[in-house]
Amino acid sequence: MNTMQIISVAVFLIVMIALVTEKVHRTVAAIAGGVVLVCLHVLTVDSAVGYIDFGTIGVLVGMMLFVAVVKNSGLFEYVAIKSAKLAKGNPWKIMLLFALLTAVLSAFLDNVTTVLLVGPMSIAITGILGLEPVPFLLTQILSSNIGGTATLIGDPPNIMIGSQAGLSFMDFIVNTGTAVVFILIAACLCFYFLYGRKLSVEPERMEAVMQLDENLSIKDKALLVKSLVMIGLVVLGFVFHASLGVESCVIALASAVIMLLIGKQDTEEIVLGVEWSTILFFTGLFVVVGGMVETGVITALGNGLVAITGGNTKLMMILILWGSALFSSFLDNIPFVATMIPLILSMQTDGMDVSSLWWALSLGACLGGNGTLIGASANVVLSGIASKHGHPIGFGKYFKIGFPMMILSVAISTVYLLIRFH
């Protein structure tokens, strides 16, 4: 290894250690890593900017702005209460509907946004029913990561993969979306045997849920109508963006601009609602990984992986699936995916058919987040909400449910991929 390669790897490892230990905020760690690479002349300013995936950044910013406006209409609270009433106050049906609602919302919204909307509503409804909310919240954490795997915009790793590999919204629906249907069916069966059979409440408590008025959660009727129309158009835009020849980031940013114009909300408040620290984290991370691409480290790793697997694509697919799932259970999946993308691209350049590897990476990285309480941002956020309401979810309590569920979902993905790419 030459000096520049050693520097790029050292910076990457130091940033990873900072992310794992959380001694330094992840955004500061990633930006600092990028700055060090430029200062030590591993990258020029222009080449550093060239490694930033603006497609991913555009989708994230666009969808965050869009959701921040729509949220003010009260639409999400309305859907949650309506779901509870559809279940007629039956606790198992509520658990199932809320889990499915979380999965569906997570396929189109950021997972953190979804659990921030559904979690507090679950705590309120279980309070009325006189039930412990933790089982409900656990099923929602698991469902959010499963649902987020289904689409291009459901989880940041998918946005990154779609942008770099040139995969469309429909590509994800057909590939990861199909796998998610089977995983979700298996998950719901597990939820029933784990919790559903034990849930029972008094009829008067079920009646109290039926007395809730979902219409009171609508804060702005005009904004609600605009939001519903725009959500329909955004979904259509994402479904047909490849046929239209428009990138997904353009759809996301255009929808955000239209919502800001027609939503008549406080723009300052909406813009502040975007997780800018996450956006800067992505920016810094792309530069840090770009340092290893620039110096040839990624190409060398790709060649090493091909040598280990003897160029067997099926073996490599399974290795990437399980490796990314186990890695993502304990560490942030975004740095892993950011490292793997150029690695797979280098194999593609060498003439290998890497189509199955993209789906293995997506399924492994997204589903792996269910493995532990720190595996995904949604897990941390929802456990924080639970603690704030006096219902803490400990690492061990979560691990006993989450890790076996993660193993089951990745096992289903293995079977699916082997059949899909036989």
GROMACS .gro file of C-alpha atoms in nm, residues 50-245:
model
  196
   50GLY     CA    1  -1.738   1.481  -0.726
   51TYR     CA    2  -1.776   1.191  -0.481
   52ILE     CA    3  -2.083   1.345  -0.312
   53ASP     CA    4  -2.393   1.164  -0.437
   54PHE     CA    5  -2.627   1.457  -0.493
   55GLY     CA    6  -2.901   1.216  -0.607
   56THR     CA    7  -2.919   1.071  -0.255
   57ILE     CA    8  -2.892   1.414  -0.091
   58GLY     CA    9  -3.171   1.547  -0.316
   59VAL     CA   10  -3.414   1.265  -0.230
   60LEU     CA   11  -3.346   1.302   0.143
   61VAL     CA   12  -3.387   1.682   0.150
   62GLY     CA   13  -3.693   1.671  -0.079
   63MET     CA   14  -3.878   1.404   0.118
   64MET     CA   15  -3.791   1.561   0.456
   65LEU     CA   16  -3.933   1.897   0.343
   66PHE     CA   17  -4.239   1.730   0.188
   67VAL     CA   18  -4.321   1.529   0.504
   68ALA     CA   19  -4.262   1.834   0.728
   69VAL     CA   20  -4.539   2.021   0.542
   70VAL     CA   21  -4.782   1.724   0.517
   71LYS     CA   22  -4.738   1.646   0.890
   72ASN     CA   23  -4.895   1.981   0.981
   73SER     CA   24  -5.228   1.875   0.826
   74GLY     CA   25  -5.284   1.605   1.094
   75LEU     CA   26  -5.318   1.335   0.824
   76PHE     CA   27  -5.099   1.080   1.001
   77GLU     CA   28  -5.280   1.108   1.338
   78TYR     CA   29  -5.612   1.076   1.152
   79VAL     CA   30  -5.496   0.750   0.987
   80ALA     CA   31  -5.374   0.608   1.321
   81ILE     CA   32  -5.705   0.674   1.503
   82LYS     CA   33  -5.906   0.549   1.204
   83SER     CA   34  -5.701   0.226   1.208
   84ALA     CA   35  -5.771   0.172   1.581
   85LYS     CA   36  -6.144   0.223   1.520
   86LEU     CA   37  -6.142  -0.009   1.219
   87ALA     CA   38  -6.006  -0.275   1.455
   88LYS     CA   39  -6.311  -0.203   1.679
   89GLY     CA   40  -6.078  -0.159   1.979
   90ASN     CA   41  -5.961  -0.523   1.957
   91PRO     CA   42  -5.599  -0.512   2.087
   92TRP     CA   43  -5.457  -0.781   1.856
   93LYS     CA   44  -5.622  -0.623   1.550
   94ILE     CA   45  -5.490  -0.281   1.658
   95MET     CA   46  -5.139  -0.424   1.696
   96LEU     CA   47  -5.161  -0.586   1.352
   97LEU     CA   48  -5.307  -0.278   1.180
   98PHE     CA   49  -5.052  -0.043   1.344
   99ALA     CA   50  -4.766  -0.277   1.241
  100LEU     CA   51  -4.895  -0.287   0.881
  101LEU     CA   52  -4.958   0.091   0.883
  102THR     CA   53  -4.599   0.146   1.004
  103ALA     CA   54  -4.464  -0.084   0.731
  104VAL     CA   55  -4.664   0.090   0.455
  105LEU     CA   56  -4.578   0.443   0.575
  106SER     CA   57  -4.209   0.344   0.610
  107ALA     CA   58  -4.206   0.235   0.245
  108PHE     CA   59  -4.282   0.594   0.143
  109LEU     CA   60  -4.155   0.805   0.434
  110ASP     CA   61  -3.836   0.813   0.635
  111ASN     CA   62  -3.854   0.540   0.905
  112VAL     CA   63  -3.781   0.789   1.183
  113THR     CA   64  -4.067   1.013   1.066
  114THR     CA   65  -4.301   0.710   1.062
  115VAL     CA   66  -4.223   0.596   1.418
  116LEU     CA   67  -4.242   0.956   1.542
  117LEU     CA   68  -4.599   0.967   1.406
  118VAL     CA   69  -4.726   0.618   1.497
  119GLY     CA   70  -4.539   0.562   1.829
  120PRO     CA   71  -4.704   0.834   2.042
  121MET     CA   72  -5.047   0.738   1.903
  122SER     CA   73  -4.984   0.374   2.007
  123ILE     CA   74  -4.889   0.481   2.359
  124ALA     CA   75  -5.208   0.690   2.383
  125ILE     CA   76  -5.434   0.409   2.255
  126THR     CA   77  -5.273   0.135   2.470
  127GLY     CA   78  -5.318   0.373   2.766
  128ILE     CA   79  -5.693   0.386   2.696
  129LEU     CA   80  -5.699   0.005   2.664
  130GLY     CA   81  -5.497  -0.036   2.986
  131LEU     CA   82  -5.223  -0.235   2.808
  132GLU     CA   83  -4.843  -0.234   2.824
  133PRO     CA   84  -4.733  -0.043   2.508
  134VAL     CA   85  -4.386  -0.204   2.470
  135PRO     CA   86  -4.506  -0.507   2.263
  136PHE     CA   87  -4.689  -0.266   2.028
  137LEU     CA   88  -4.379  -0.047   1.996
  138LEU     CA   89  -4.150  -0.346   1.933
  139THR     CA   90  -4.372  -0.467   1.646
  140GLN     CA   91  -4.363  -0.113   1.502
  141ILE     CA   92  -3.982  -0.090   1.517
  142LEU     CA   93  -3.954  -0.422   1.333
  143SER     CA   94  -4.224  -0.326   1.081
  144SER     CA   95  -4.064   0.012   1.006
  145ASN     CA   96  -3.733  -0.148   0.905
  146ILE     CA   97  -3.908  -0.424   0.707
  147GLY     CA   98  -4.138  -0.176   0.527
  148GLY     CA   99  -3.851   0.065   0.455
  149THR     CA  100  -3.674  -0.213   0.263
  150ALA     CA  101  -3.954  -0.234   0.004
  151THR     CA  102  -3.899   0.084  -0.198
  152LEU     CA  103  -3.636   0.316  -0.341
  153ILE     CA  104  -3.727   0.593  -0.094
  154GLY     CA  105  -3.805   0.376   0.212
  155ASP     CA  106  -3.456   0.368   0.364
  156PRO     CA  107  -3.138   0.576   0.303
  157PRO     CA  108  -2.934   0.268   0.188
  158ASN     CA  109  -3.192   0.210  -0.089
  159ILE     CA  110  -3.174   0.575  -0.196
  160MET     CA  111  -2.794   0.543  -0.216
  161ILE     CA  112  -2.806   0.210  -0.406
  162GLY     CA  113  -3.076   0.334  -0.646
  163SER     CA  114  -2.888   0.654  -0.721
  164GLN     CA  115  -2.548   0.489  -0.784
  165ALA     CA  116  -2.670   0.171  -0.958
  166GLY     CA  117  -2.928   0.351  -1.173
  167LEU     CA  118  -3.217   0.144  -1.033
  168SER     CA  119  -3.575   0.276  -1.058
  169PHE     CA  120  -3.860   0.285  -0.807
  170MET     CA  121  -4.025  -0.008  -0.987
  171ASP     CA  122  -3.700  -0.210  -0.977
  172PHE     CA  123  -3.715  -0.193  -0.597
  173ILE     CA  124  -4.089  -0.273  -0.582
  174VAL     CA  125  -4.035  -0.583  -0.800
  175ASN     CA  126  -3.723  -0.707  -0.621
  176THR     CA  127  -3.704  -0.600  -0.255
  177GLY     CA  128  -4.080  -0.528  -0.244
  178THR     CA  129  -4.165  -0.890  -0.329
  179ALA     CA  130  -3.929  -1.020  -0.060
  180VAL     CA  131  -4.081  -0.780   0.194
  181VAL     CA  132  -4.433  -0.921   0.136
  182PHE     CA  133  -4.315  -1.269   0.243
  183ILE     CA  134  -4.111  -1.129   0.535
  184LEU     CA  135  -4.407  -0.921   0.657
  185ILE     CA  136  -4.641  -1.223   0.648
  186ALA     CA  137  -4.389  -1.424   0.853
  187ALA     CA  138  -4.340  -1.130   1.094
  188CYS     CA  139  -4.716  -1.092   1.152
  189LEU     CA  140  -4.746  -1.465   1.229
  190CYS     CA  141  -4.461  -1.429   1.480
  191PHE     CA  142  -4.629  -1.124   1.636
  192TYR     CA  143  -4.946  -1.329   1.685
  193PHE     CA  144  -4.768  -1.616   1.862
  194LEU     CA  145  -4.549  -1.376   2.065
  195TYR     CA  146  -4.820  -1.129   2.171
  196GLY     CA  147  -5.155  -1.166   1.991
  197ARG     CA  148  -5.283  -1.469   2.182
  198LYS     CA  149  -5.219  -1.301   2.519
  199LEU     CA  150  -5.388  -0.966   2.446
  200SER     CA  151  -5.728  -0.914   2.608
  201VAL     CA  152  -5.909  -0.607   2.744
  202GLU     CA  153  -6.243  -0.525   2.903
  203PRO     CA  154  -6.528  -0.434   2.660
  204GLU     CA  155  -6.570  -0.084   2.811
  205ARG     CA  156  -6.206  -0.002   2.734
  206MET     CA  157  -6.256  -0.114   2.373
  207GLU     CA  158  -6.562   0.111   2.362
  208ALA     CA  159  -6.347   0.406   2.482
  209VAL     CA  160  -6.127   0.366   2.170
  210MET     CA  161  -6.441   0.368   1.953
  211GLN     CA  162  -6.538   0.704   2.111
  212LEU     CA  163  -6.221   0.874   1.975
  213ASP     CA  164  -6.296   1.130   1.704
  214GLU     CA  165  -6.036   1.109   1.427
  215ASN     CA  166  -6.175   1.430   1.271
  216LEU     CA  167  -6.041   1.631   1.567
  217SER     CA  168  -5.685   1.537   1.463
  218ILE     CA  169  -5.724   1.728   1.134
  219LYS     CA  170  -5.549   2.060   1.199
  220ASP     CA  171  -5.585   2.209   0.850
  221LYS     CA  172  -5.850   2.072   0.613
  222ALA     CA  173  -5.727   2.266   0.306
  223LEU     CA  174  -5.372   2.141   0.365
  224LEU     CA  175  -5.505   1.786   0.408
  225VAL     CA  176  -5.671   1.792   0.064
  226LYS     CA  177  -5.355   1.935  -0.097
  227SER     CA  178  -5.143   1.675   0.084
  228LEU     CA  179  -5.355   1.383  -0.036
  229VAL     CA  180  -5.344   1.503  -0.398
  230MET     CA  181  -4.967   1.561  -0.377
  231ILE     CA  182  -4.898   1.223  -0.212
  232GLY     CA  183  -5.080   1.054  -0.502
  233LEU     CA  184  -4.879   1.255  -0.756
  234VAL     CA  185  -4.548   1.187  -0.576
  235VAL     CA  186  -4.612   0.811  -0.571
  236LEU     CA  187  -4.696   0.822  -0.944
  237GLY     CA  188  -4.384   1.032  -1.005
  238PHE     CA  189  -4.162   0.777  -0.828
  239VAL     CA  190  -4.327   0.481  -1.003
  240PHE     CA  191  -4.280   0.631  -1.352
  241HIS     CA  192  -3.965   0.839  -1.301
  242ALA     CA  193  -3.749   0.596  -1.504
  243SER     CA  194  -3.996   0.594  -1.797
  244LEU     CA  195  -4.016   0.975  -1.784
  245GLY     CA  196  -3.638   1.002  -1.782
   0.00000   0.00000   0.00000
